[in-house]
Coordinates of C-alpha atoms and ligand atoms in Angstrom, one line a residue:
Chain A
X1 CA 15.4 7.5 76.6
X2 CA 16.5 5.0 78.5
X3 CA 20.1 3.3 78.3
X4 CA 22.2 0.6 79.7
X5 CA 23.4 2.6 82.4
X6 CA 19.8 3.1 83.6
X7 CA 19.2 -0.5 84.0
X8 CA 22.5 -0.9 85.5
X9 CA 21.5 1.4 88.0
X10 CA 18.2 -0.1 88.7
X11 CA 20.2 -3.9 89.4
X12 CA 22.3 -1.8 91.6
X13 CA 18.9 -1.2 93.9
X14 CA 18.4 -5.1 94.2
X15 CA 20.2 -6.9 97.0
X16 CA 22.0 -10.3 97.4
X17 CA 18.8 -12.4 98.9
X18 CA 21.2 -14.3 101.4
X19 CA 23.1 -11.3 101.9
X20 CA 20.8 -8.2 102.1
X21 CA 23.9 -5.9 102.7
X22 CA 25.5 -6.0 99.2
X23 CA 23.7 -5.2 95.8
X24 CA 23.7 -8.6 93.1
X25 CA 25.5 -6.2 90.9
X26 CA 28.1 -5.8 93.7
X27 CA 28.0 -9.6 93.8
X28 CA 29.4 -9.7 90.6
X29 CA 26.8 -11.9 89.4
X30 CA 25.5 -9.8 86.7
X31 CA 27.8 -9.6 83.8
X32 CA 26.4 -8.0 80.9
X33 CA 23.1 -6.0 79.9
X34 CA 22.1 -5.4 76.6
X35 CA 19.2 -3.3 75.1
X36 CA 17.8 -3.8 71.7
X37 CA 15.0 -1.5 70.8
X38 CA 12.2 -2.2 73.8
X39 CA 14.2 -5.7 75.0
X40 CA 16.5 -6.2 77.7
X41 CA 18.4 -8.9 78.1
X42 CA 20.6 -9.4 81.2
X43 CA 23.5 -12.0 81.2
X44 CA 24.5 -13.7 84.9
X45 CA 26.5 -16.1 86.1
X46 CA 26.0 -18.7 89.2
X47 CA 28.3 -18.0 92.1
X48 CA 28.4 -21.7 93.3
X49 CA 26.9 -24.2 90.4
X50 CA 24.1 -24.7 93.0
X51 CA 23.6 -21.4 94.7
X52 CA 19.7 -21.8 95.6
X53 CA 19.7 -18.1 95.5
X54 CA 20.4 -17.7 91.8
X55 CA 16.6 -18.6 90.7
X56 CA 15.7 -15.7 93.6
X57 CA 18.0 -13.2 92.1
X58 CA 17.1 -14.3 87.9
X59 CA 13.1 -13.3 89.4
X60 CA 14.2 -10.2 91.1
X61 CA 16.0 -8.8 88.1
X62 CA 12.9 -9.9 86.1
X63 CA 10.8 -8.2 88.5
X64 CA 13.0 -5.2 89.3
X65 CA 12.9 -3.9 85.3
X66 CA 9.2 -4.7 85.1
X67 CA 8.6 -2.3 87.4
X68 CA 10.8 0.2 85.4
X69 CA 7.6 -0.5 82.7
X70 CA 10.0 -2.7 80.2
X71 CA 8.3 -6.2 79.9
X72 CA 10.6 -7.9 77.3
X73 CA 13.5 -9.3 79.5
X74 CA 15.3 -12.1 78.9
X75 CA 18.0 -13.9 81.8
X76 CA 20.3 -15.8 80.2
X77 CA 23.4 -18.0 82.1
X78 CA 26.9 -18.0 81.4
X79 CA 29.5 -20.2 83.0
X80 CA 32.6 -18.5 81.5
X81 CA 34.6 -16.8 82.7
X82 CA 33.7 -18.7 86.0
X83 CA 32.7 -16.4 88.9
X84 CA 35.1 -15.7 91.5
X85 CA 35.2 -13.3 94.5
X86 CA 37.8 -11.1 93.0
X87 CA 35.0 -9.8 91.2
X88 CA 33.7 -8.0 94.4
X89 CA 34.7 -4.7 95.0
X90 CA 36.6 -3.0 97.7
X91 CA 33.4 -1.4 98.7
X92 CA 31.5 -4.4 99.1
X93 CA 33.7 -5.9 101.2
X94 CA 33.9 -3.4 103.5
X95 CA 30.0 -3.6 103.3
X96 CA 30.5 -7.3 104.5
X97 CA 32.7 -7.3 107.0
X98 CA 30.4 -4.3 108.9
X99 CA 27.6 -6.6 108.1
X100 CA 29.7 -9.4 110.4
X101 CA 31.1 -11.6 107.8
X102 CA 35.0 -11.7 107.0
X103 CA 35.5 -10.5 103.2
X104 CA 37.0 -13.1 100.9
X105 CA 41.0 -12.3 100.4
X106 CA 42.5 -12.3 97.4
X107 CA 42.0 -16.0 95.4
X108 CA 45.3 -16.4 94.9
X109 CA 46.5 -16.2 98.1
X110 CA 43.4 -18.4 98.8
X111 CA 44.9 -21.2 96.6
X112 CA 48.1 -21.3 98.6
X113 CA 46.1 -22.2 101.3
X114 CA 43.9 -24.4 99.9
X115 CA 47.5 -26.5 98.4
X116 CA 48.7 -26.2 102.0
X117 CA 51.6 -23.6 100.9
X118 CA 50.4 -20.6 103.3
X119 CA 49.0 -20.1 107.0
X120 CA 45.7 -18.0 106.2
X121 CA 45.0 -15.3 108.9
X122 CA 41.1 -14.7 109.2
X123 CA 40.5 -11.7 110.9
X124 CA 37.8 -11.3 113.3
X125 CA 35.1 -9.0 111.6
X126 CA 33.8 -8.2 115.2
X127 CA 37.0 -7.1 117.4
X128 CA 39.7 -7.2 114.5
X129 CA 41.8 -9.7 116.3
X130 CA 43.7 -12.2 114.2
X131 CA 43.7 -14.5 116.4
X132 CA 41.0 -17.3 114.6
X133 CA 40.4 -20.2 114.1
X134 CA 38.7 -22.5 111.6
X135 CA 35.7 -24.3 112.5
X136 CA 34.2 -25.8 109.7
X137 CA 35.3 -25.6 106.0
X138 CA 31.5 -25.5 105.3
X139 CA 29.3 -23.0 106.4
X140 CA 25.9 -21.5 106.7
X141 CA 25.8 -21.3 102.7
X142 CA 27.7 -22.3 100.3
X143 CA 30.2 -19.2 99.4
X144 CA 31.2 -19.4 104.0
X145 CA 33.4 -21.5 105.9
X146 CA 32.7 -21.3 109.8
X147 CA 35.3 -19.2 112.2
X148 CA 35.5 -18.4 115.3
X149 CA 37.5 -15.6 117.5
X150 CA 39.6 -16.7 120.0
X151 CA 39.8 -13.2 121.5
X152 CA 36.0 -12.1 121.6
X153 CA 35.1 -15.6 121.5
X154 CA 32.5 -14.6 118.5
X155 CA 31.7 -17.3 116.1
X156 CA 31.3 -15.8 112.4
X157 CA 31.5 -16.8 108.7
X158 CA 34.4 -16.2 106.3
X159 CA 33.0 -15.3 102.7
X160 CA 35.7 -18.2 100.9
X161 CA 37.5 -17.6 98.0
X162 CA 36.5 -18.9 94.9
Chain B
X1 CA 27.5 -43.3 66.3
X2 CA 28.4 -39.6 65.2
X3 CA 30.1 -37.3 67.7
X4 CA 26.7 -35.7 68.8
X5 CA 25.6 -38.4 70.0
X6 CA 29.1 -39.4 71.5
X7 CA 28.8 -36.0 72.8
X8 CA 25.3 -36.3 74.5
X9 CA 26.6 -39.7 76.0
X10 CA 29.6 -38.2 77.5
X11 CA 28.0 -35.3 79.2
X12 CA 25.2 -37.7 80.5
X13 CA 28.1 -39.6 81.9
X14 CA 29.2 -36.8 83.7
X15 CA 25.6 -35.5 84.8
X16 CA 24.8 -38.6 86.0
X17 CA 27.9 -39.1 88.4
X18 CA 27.3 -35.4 89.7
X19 CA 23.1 -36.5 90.1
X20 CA 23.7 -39.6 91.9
X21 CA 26.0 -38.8 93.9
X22 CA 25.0 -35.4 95.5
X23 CA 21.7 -37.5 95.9
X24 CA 23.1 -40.1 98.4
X25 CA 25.0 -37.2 100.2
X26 CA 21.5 -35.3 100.8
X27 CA 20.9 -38.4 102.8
X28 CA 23.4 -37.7 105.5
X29 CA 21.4 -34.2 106.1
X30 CA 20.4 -34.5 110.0
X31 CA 22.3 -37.2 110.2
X32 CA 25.6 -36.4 109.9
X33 CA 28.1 -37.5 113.4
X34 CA 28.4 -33.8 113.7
X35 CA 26.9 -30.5 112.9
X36 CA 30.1 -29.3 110.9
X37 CA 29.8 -32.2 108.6
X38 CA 26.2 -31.9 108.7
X39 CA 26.8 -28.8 106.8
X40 CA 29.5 -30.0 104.9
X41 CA 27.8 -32.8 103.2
X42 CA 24.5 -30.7 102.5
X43 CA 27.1 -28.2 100.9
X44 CA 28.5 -31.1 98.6
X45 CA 25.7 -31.7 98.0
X46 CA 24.5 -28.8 96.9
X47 CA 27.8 -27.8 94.4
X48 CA 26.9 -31.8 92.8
X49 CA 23.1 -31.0 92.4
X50 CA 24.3 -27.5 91.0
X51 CA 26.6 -29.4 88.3
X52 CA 24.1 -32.1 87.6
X53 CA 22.2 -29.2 86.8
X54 CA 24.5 -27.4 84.0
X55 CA 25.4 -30.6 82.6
X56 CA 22.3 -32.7 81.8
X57 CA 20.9 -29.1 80.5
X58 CA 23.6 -29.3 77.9
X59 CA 23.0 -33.1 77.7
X60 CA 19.6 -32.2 76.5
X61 CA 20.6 -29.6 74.5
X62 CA 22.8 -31.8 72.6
X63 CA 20.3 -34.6 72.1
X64 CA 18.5 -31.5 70.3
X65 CA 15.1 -33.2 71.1
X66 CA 13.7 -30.7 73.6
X67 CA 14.2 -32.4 76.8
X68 CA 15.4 -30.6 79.8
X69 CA 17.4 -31.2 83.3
X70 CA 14.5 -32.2 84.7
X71 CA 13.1 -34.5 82.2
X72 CA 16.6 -36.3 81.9
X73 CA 16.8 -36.5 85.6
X74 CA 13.1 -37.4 86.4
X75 CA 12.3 -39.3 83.3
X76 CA 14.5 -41.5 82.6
X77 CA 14.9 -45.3 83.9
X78 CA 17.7 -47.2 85.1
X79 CA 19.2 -48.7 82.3
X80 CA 19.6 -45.4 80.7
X81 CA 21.6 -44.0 83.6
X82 CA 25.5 -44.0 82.7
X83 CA 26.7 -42.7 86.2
X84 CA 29.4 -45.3 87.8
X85 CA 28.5 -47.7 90.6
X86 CA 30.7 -46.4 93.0
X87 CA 28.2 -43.1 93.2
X88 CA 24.8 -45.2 94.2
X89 CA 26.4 -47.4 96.9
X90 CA 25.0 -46.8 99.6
X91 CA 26.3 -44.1 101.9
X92 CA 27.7 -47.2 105.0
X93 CA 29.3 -45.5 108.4
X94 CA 30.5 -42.0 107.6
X95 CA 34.2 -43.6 106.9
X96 CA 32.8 -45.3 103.8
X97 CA 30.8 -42.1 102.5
X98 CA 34.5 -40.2 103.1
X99 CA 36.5 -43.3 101.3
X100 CA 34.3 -42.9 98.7
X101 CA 34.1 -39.2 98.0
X102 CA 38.1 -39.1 98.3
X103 CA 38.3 -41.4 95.5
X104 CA 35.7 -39.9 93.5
X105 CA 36.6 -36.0 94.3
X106 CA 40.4 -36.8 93.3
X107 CA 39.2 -38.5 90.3
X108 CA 37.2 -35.5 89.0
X109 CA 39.9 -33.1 89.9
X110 CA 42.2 -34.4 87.5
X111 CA 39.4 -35.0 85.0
X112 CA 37.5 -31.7 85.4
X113 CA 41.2 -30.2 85.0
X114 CA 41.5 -31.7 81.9
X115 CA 37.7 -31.1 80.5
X116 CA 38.8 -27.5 81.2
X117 CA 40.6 -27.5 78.4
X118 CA 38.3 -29.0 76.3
X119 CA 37.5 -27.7 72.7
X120 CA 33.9 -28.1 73.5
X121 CA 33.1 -24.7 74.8
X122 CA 30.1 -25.3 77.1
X123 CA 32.2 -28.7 78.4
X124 CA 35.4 -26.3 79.2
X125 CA 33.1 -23.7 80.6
X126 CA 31.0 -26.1 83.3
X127 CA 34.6 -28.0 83.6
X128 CA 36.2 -24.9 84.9
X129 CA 33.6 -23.8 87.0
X130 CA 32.8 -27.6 88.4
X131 CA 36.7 -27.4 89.7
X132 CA 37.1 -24.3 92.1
X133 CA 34.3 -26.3 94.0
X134 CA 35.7 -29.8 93.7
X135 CA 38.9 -28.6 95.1
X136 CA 37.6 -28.1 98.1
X137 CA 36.0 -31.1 98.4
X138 CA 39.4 -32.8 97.4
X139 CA 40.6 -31.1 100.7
X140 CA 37.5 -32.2 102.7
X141 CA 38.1 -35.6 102.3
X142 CA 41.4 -35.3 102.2
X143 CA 41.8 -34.1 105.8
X144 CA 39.4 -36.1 107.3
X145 CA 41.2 -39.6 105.5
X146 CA 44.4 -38.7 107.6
X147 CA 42.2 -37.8 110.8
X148 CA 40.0 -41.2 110.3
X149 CA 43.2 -43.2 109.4
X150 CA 45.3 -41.8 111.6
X151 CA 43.4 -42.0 113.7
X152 CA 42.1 -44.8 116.7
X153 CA 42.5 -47.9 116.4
X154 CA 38.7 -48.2 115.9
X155 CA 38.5 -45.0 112.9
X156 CA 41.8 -46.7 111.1
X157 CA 39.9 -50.2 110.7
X158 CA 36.7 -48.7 109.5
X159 CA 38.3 -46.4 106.7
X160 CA 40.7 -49.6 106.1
X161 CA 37.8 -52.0 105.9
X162 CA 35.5 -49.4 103.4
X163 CA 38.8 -48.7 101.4
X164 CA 39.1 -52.9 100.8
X165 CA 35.1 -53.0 100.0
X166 CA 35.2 -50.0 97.5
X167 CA 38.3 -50.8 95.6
X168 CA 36.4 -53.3 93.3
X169 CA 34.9 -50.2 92.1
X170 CA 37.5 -47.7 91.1
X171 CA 38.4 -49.6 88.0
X172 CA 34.8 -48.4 85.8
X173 CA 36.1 -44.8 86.6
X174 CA 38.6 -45.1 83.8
X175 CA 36.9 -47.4 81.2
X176 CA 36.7 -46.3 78.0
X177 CA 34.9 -46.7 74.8
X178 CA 33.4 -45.4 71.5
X179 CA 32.4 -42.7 72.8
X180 CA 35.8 -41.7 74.6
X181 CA 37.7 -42.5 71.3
X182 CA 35.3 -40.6 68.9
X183 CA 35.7 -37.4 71.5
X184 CA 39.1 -37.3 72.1
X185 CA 39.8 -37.7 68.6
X186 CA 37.7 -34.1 68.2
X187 CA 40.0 -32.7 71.4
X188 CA 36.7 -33.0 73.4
X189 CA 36.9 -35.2 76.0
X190 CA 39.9 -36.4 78.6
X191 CA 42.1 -39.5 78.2
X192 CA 41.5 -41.3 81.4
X193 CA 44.6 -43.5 80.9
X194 CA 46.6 -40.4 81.8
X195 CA 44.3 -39.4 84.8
X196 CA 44.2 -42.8 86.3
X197 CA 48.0 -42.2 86.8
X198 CA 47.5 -39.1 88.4
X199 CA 44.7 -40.1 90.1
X200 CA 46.6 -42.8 91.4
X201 CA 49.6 -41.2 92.5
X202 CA 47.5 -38.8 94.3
X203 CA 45.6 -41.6 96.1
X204 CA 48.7 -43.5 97.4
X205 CA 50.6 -40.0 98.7
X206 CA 47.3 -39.5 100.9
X207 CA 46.8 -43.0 101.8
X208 CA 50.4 -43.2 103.4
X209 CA 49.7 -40.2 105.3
X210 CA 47.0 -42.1 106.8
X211 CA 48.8 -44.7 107.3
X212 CA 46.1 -46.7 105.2
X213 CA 46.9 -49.6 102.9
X214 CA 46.2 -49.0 98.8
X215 CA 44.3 -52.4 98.1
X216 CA 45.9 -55.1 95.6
X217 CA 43.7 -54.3 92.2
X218 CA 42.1 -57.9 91.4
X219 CA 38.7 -57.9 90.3
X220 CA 36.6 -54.8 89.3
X221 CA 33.0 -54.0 88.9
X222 CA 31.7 -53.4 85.8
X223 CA 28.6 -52.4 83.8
X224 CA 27.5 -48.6 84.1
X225 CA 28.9 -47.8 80.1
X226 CA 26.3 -50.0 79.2
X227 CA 23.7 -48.7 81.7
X228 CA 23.7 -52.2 84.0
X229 CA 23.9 -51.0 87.6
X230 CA 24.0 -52.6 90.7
X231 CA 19.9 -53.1 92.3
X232 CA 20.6 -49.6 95.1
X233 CA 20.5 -47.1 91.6
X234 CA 16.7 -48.8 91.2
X235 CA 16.3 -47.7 95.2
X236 CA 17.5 -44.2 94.4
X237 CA 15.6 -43.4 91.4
X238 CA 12.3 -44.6 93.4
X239 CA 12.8 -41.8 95.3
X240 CA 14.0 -39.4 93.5
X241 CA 11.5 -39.7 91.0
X242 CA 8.1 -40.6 92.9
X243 CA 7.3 -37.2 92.4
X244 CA 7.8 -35.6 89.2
X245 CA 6.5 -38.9 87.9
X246 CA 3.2 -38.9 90.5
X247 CA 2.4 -35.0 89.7
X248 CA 4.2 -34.5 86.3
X249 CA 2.2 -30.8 86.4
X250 CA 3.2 -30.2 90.0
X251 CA 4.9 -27.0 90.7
X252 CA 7.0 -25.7 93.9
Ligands
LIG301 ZN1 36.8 -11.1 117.8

C-alpha cells in the first residue's frame, strides 16, 4: 500500500536541475501531494515566474513516479502563497554553501537591504571571510546575485532572498 | 461589456506590458556595455517572460474559449495587443532602455502592490508573486539612474535627453476606461489615479538624486486602450511570431 509519504520520499530522490546538490523537495518547490485511489497529483510552485527549470523539474516528477509503476499523475501550479527562500531548510543550506554558493539569509533581513535600511554581510562560502563584495545584482540564474571575496579573492554566487 | 470580459481585457493589459517588454530586453543579450548587465537584462527578462506567462494563461482562461499563452502571444495581431507604447520603443543607448525600465518598474511596483490585494484570486496571487521580482528591478534601475545621472557630463545628458524623449509616454500608463471602472467597482482591479501619485513622487525623489530634471507634462501619446500602437510593436511581433506562425506544429 502505498501512501503520501512514499511519494514524498521518492521527490526527495530528485534533485534541483540547476542545483544538483539539494533535492526539489528541499527546494521548497513542491507543496502538496495528494493520492486518490491509483492518481497522484502533485501541487508546485515556480521559484522565479520564469525559472527555465520549472518545466525540467514538472517532467522529472512525472518521470520520477512513473518509474514507482503509478501512471496517473497530474502537475498542477500554484502561485499562492508565493515561494520564498524561507522555505528552504537549515539543512539545505548548509548543503549549499558546501556546494560553493552563499545560502539565502533570512527575507526579512533581506528587505532591509533591498529598502537600503541595512549593510548585508555576504559571507564567503569558500574561506568564511566576511569581507565581500557585490558584483552584480544578477547572476548566473535567476535565484543568484554575483559576489566576490576580497580575502581569497574567489568569485561566487549568493542564493538572493525572495 | 460584462466583468469577464472587462476581466480578460485587464489581464491582457497586463500580459501584454510583461510580453513586450521582456521581449525588447532579450535584445540587449550579448550586447549589453558589460557582462553584469548582460546578465541583468537576460534576468529581466526572464522574470517578464515568466509573468507574461501566468497572466495571458489566465487571460485565456478567462476568455473561456480554449486559447492558451501561446496562442494569445503567437496568434494574435497588432491591433489586439493592449500593452502601452512605452514597452515596444525601441531599446536606444542603454541610458534610454534604463530611463525606461525605471519608469515602468516603479509603475508596476505600486500597481502590482495594489493588484495584490485584489479580490480576484488568481490576479492577487500572480500580483504578489510578480512583486518580490519587480522590486529588484525597481532597485536595478534605480542605482544605475543616480550612477548614469550623476554621473559624466556625457552619461547625465544621455539619461536627461532619453528622460525628455520618453515623457510623452508615461501619461497611457494611467489611462483609464470601461474596463478600469467595471473592475474596480467589483474590488478587482487598481485605481491608477492613486498610483500615478505614488508613482510620481517616487520618480521625482530618484530623479533629484540624479540630479536629473522631471520633464514639464505637455503632450502624451496615446492609443494602446484601443489597440493603436506605434509602427516598432508591428517590427516586434514579426519576429516574435515568424515561427509559431511558419511551423504552427513545430515542437522544441
Ligand atoms: Zn573567501
Amino acid at each position: 500500500m502505498i501512501t503520501e509519504n512514499d511519494i514524498l520520499s521518492w521527490l526527495k530522490e530528485i534533485p534541483d536541475p540547476e542545483i544538483p546538490v539539494i533535492s526539489v523537495v528541499e527546494l521548497g518547490v513542491v507543496r502538496k501531494i495528494e493520492l486518490n485511489n491509483s492518481k497522484v497529483t502533485v501541487t508546485v510552485t515556480p521559484t522565479y515566474s520564469g525559472c527555465p527549470a520549472m518545466k525540467q523539474m514538472e517532467d522529472d516528477i512525472r518521470a520520477k513516479i512513473h518509474e514507482n509503476g503509478i501512471s496517473d499523475v497530474e502537475i498542477k501550479m500554484t502561485y499562492s502563497p508565493a515561494w520564498t527562500t524561507d522555505w528552504i531548510t537549515d539543512e539545505a543550506k548548509e548543503k549549499l554553501r558546501v556546494y560553493g554558493i552563499a545560502p539565502p539569509e533570512h527575507s526579512t533581513i533581506d528587505k532591509k537591504v533591498l529598502m537600503g535600511l541595512q549593510e548585508r554581510v555576504v559571507k564567503c562560502p569558500q574561506c568564511g571571510s566576511a569581507v565581500t563584495e557585490m558584483i552584480s545584482q544578477f547572476g548566473s540564474t535567476a535565484c543568484k546575485s554575483l559576489y566576490k571575496c576580497k580575502d581569497c579573492l574567489e568569485p561566487f554566487d549568493y542564493f538572493k532572498c525572495l | 461589456m460584462n466583468q469577464q470580459e472587462a476581466l480578460y481585457q485587464y489581464t491582457l493589459r497586463l500580459g501584454d506590458n510583461a510580453l513586450i517588454l521582456g521581449h525588447r530586453l532579450s535584445e540587449w543579450t550579448s550586447k549589453a556595455p558589460l557582462l553584469e548587465e548582460d546578465l541583468a537584462l537576460g534576468n529581466l527578462a526572464l522574470d517578464l517572460l515568466g509573468q507574461a506567462n501566468s497572466l495571458l494563461e489566465y487571460a485565456g482562461k478567462t476568455e473561456g474559449k480554449g486559447r492558451s499563452q501561446d496562442d494569445l502571444a503567437y496568434k494574435r495581431a497588432e491591433r489586439e495587443f493592449l500593452n502601452n507604447l512605452l514597452v515596444e520603443l525601441p531599446n536606444g543607448d542603454f541610458g534610454f532602455t534604463i530611463v525606461r525600465q525605471f519608469l515602468y518598474s516603479t509603475f508596476a511596483l505600486f500597481l502590482y502592490e495594489e493588484l495584490s490585494k485584489s479580490k480576484d484570486e488568481q490576479i492577487a496571487a500572480i500580483a504578489a508573486k510578480s512583486l518580490k521580482e519587480i522590486k529588484y528591478h525597481v532597485r536595478h534601475s534605480s542605482d544605475w539612474m543616480l550612477r548614469l545621472g550623476d554621473g559624466t557630463e556625457e552619461s547625465h545628458n544621455r539619461v536627461q535627453k532619453s528622460l525628455n524623449d520618453i515623457w510623452m509616454y508615461t501619461g497611457e500608463l494611467f489611462e483609464m476606461n470601461e474596463v478600469d471602472a467595471i473592475l474596480i467597482k467589483a474590488g478587482i482591479a487598481a485605481d491608477l489615479n492613486a498610483i500615478k501619485q505614488k508613482w510620481s513622487s517616487k520618480i521625482e525623489e530618484v530623479l533629484s538624486q540624479a540630479t536629473l530634471k522631471r520633464p514639464q507634462d505637455a503632450f502624451m501619446q496615446t492609443g494602446s486602450r484601443k489597440g493603436i500602437h506605434t509602427e516598432y510593436l508591428g517590427f516586434i511581433l514579426a519576429e516574435m511570431q515568424y515561427l509559431p506562425r511558419a511551423y504552427p506544429t513545430a515542437k522544441w
